[in-house]
mmCIF file of C-alpha atoms in Angstrom:
data_model
loop_
_atom_site.group_PDB
_atom_site.id
_atom_site.type_symbol
_atom_site.label_atom_id
_atom_site.label_comp_id
_atom_site.label_asym_id
_atom_site.label_seq_id
_atom_site.Cartn_x
_atom_site.Cartn_y
_atom_site.Cartn_z
ATOM 1 C CA LEU A 176 59.607 -104.702 56.825
ATOM 2 C CA ASP A 177 55.308 -105.223 56.239
ATOM 3 C CA LYS A 178 55.542 -101.380 57.118
ATOM 4 C CA LEU A 179 58.462 -100.883 54.926
ATOM 5 C CA SER A 180 56.060 -102.146 52.302
ATOM 6 C CA ASP A 181 52.563 -100.676 53.165
ATOM 7 C CA SER A 182 51.239 -98.476 50.863
ATOM 8 C CA GLY A 183 50.817 -95.746 53.286
ATOM 9 C CA VAL A 184 54.561 -95.691 53.493
ATOM 10 C CA GLY A 185 55.442 -94.109 50.243
ATOM 11 C CA ASP A 186 57.175 -90.974 50.451
ATOM 12 C CA SER A 187 61.141 -91.554 51.759
ATOM 13 C CA ASP A 188 60.505 -88.993 53.428
ATOM 14 C CA GLN A 189 58.199 -91.525 56.357
ATOM 15 C CA LEU A 190 61.127 -94.352 55.932
ATOM 16 C CA PRO A 191 64.289 -93.378 58.147
ATOM 17 C CA PRO A 192 61.652 -92.738 61.769
ATOM 18 C CA LEU A 193 61.601 -97.114 60.999
ATOM 19 C CA PHE A 194 64.573 -97.405 60.668
ATOM 20 C CA ASP A 195 65.959 -97.235 64.409
ATOM 21 C CA PRO A 196 63.493 -99.447 65.548
ATOM 22 C CA LEU A 197 63.724 -101.862 63.021
ATOM 23 C CA PHE A 198 67.281 -102.370 63.574
ATOM 24 C CA HIS A 199 66.726 -102.619 67.025
ATOM 25 C CA LYS A 200 65.107 -105.171 66.465
ATOM 26 C CA ILE A 201 67.438 -107.272 64.754
ATOM 27 C CA LEU A 202 69.824 -107.414 67.566
ATOM 28 C CA LEU A 203 67.352 -108.156 70.002
ATOM 29 C CA VAL A 204 66.887 -111.252 67.628
ATOM 30 C CA TRP A 205 70.566 -112.016 66.864
ATOM 31 C CA ARG A 206 70.802 -111.888 70.638
ATOM 32 C CA TYR A 207 68.214 -113.932 72.049
ATOM 33 C CA SER A 208 67.041 -116.459 69.028
ATOM 34 C CA LYS A 209 68.357 -119.974 68.930
ATOM 35 C CA PHE A 210 68.936 -119.778 65.079
ATOM 36 C CA TYR A 211 69.013 -116.580 63.656
ATOM 37 C CA ASN A 212 72.260 -115.580 65.859
ATOM 38 C CA SER A 213 74.753 -116.050 62.963
ATOM 39 C CA PRO A 214 76.588 -113.591 60.943
ATOM 40 C CA ALA A 215 74.680 -115.910 57.956
ATOM 41 C CA ARG A 216 70.814 -115.562 58.698
ATOM 42 C CA ILE A 217 71.315 -111.394 59.960
ATOM 43 C CA VAL A 218 72.656 -111.182 56.884
ATOM 44 C CA VAL A 219 69.465 -112.529 55.132
ATOM 45 C CA LEU A 220 67.191 -110.335 57.146
ATOM 46 C CA ILE A 221 69.062 -106.734 56.337
ATOM 47 C CA ARG A 222 68.887 -107.961 52.446
ATOM 48 C CA GLU A 223 65.395 -108.514 53.095
ATOM 49 C CA MET A 224 65.537 -105.284 54.486
ATOM 50 C CA CYS A 225 67.243 -103.608 51.442
ATOM 51 C CA ASN A 226 65.033 -105.013 49.020
ATOM 52 C CA THR A 227 62.092 -103.700 50.287
ATOM 53 C CA ILE A 228 63.594 -100.201 50.786
ATOM 54 C CA ILE A 229 64.474 -100.302 46.830
ATOM 55 C CA LYS A 230 60.993 -101.682 45.988
ATOM 56 C CA GLN A 231 59.795 -99.082 47.336
ATOM 57 C CA ALA A 232 62.383 -96.344 46.122
ATOM 58 C CA SER A 233 61.866 -98.301 42.925
ATOM 59 C CA THR A 234 57.615 -97.557 42.859
ATOM 60 C CA SER A 235 57.848 -94.465 44.049
ATOM 61 C CA CYS A 236 60.241 -92.761 42.093
ATOM 62 C CA SER A 237 60.546 -93.250 37.763
ATOM 63 C CA TRP A 238 63.846 -92.860 35.941
ATOM 64 C CA SER A 239 62.747 -89.293 34.418
ATOM 65 C CA PHE A 240 63.179 -88.520 37.504
ATOM 66 C CA ILE A 241 66.162 -90.011 38.498
ATOM 67 C CA LEU A 242 68.080 -88.491 34.576
ATOM 68 C CA SER A 243 66.279 -84.937 35.655
ATOM 69 C CA GLN A 244 68.228 -85.008 39.495
ATOM 70 C CA ILE A 245 71.703 -85.999 37.435
ATOM 71 C CA GLN A 246 71.306 -83.196 35.061
ATOM 72 C CA GLY A 247 71.873 -80.714 36.957
ATOM 73 C CA ARG A 248 74.248 -82.037 38.152
ATOM 74 C CA ASP A 249 78.639 -81.240 38.455
ATOM 75 C CA ALA A 250 79.354 -84.776 35.935
ATOM 76 C CA ALA A 251 82.192 -85.324 38.468
ATOM 77 C CA GLU A 252 79.938 -85.819 40.931
ATOM 78 C CA VAL A 253 77.854 -87.656 38.357
ATOM 79 C CA GLY A 254 81.575 -90.046 38.043
ATOM 80 C CA GLU A 255 81.526 -90.782 41.645
ATOM 81 C CA ALA A 256 78.151 -91.559 42.195
ATOM 82 C CA ILE A 257 78.307 -94.165 39.050
ATOM 83 C CA ASP A 258 81.233 -95.461 40.260
ATOM 84 C CA LYS A 259 80.471 -96.293 43.894
ATOM 85 C CA LEU A 260 77.163 -98.203 41.669
ATOM 86 C CA GLU A 261 79.528 -100.279 40.221
#
């Protein structure tokens, strides 16, 4: 998670290459750990990863940018996206 929260990874294009190794490590933890081999524990690890990604995205992307991107979209697409978020 340190690489995800690292300030050097400011561009969202740099994040996808980090996902495969990160999920591989989570798989290894699931498979070989005596303490983190339950669904509840793995969920906590994945939730931490997601929270870190959301935090990183919120620092690099402003609401004004998001709203300007939404304004150029079709109303049906925007409604569908909002439905998915709810």
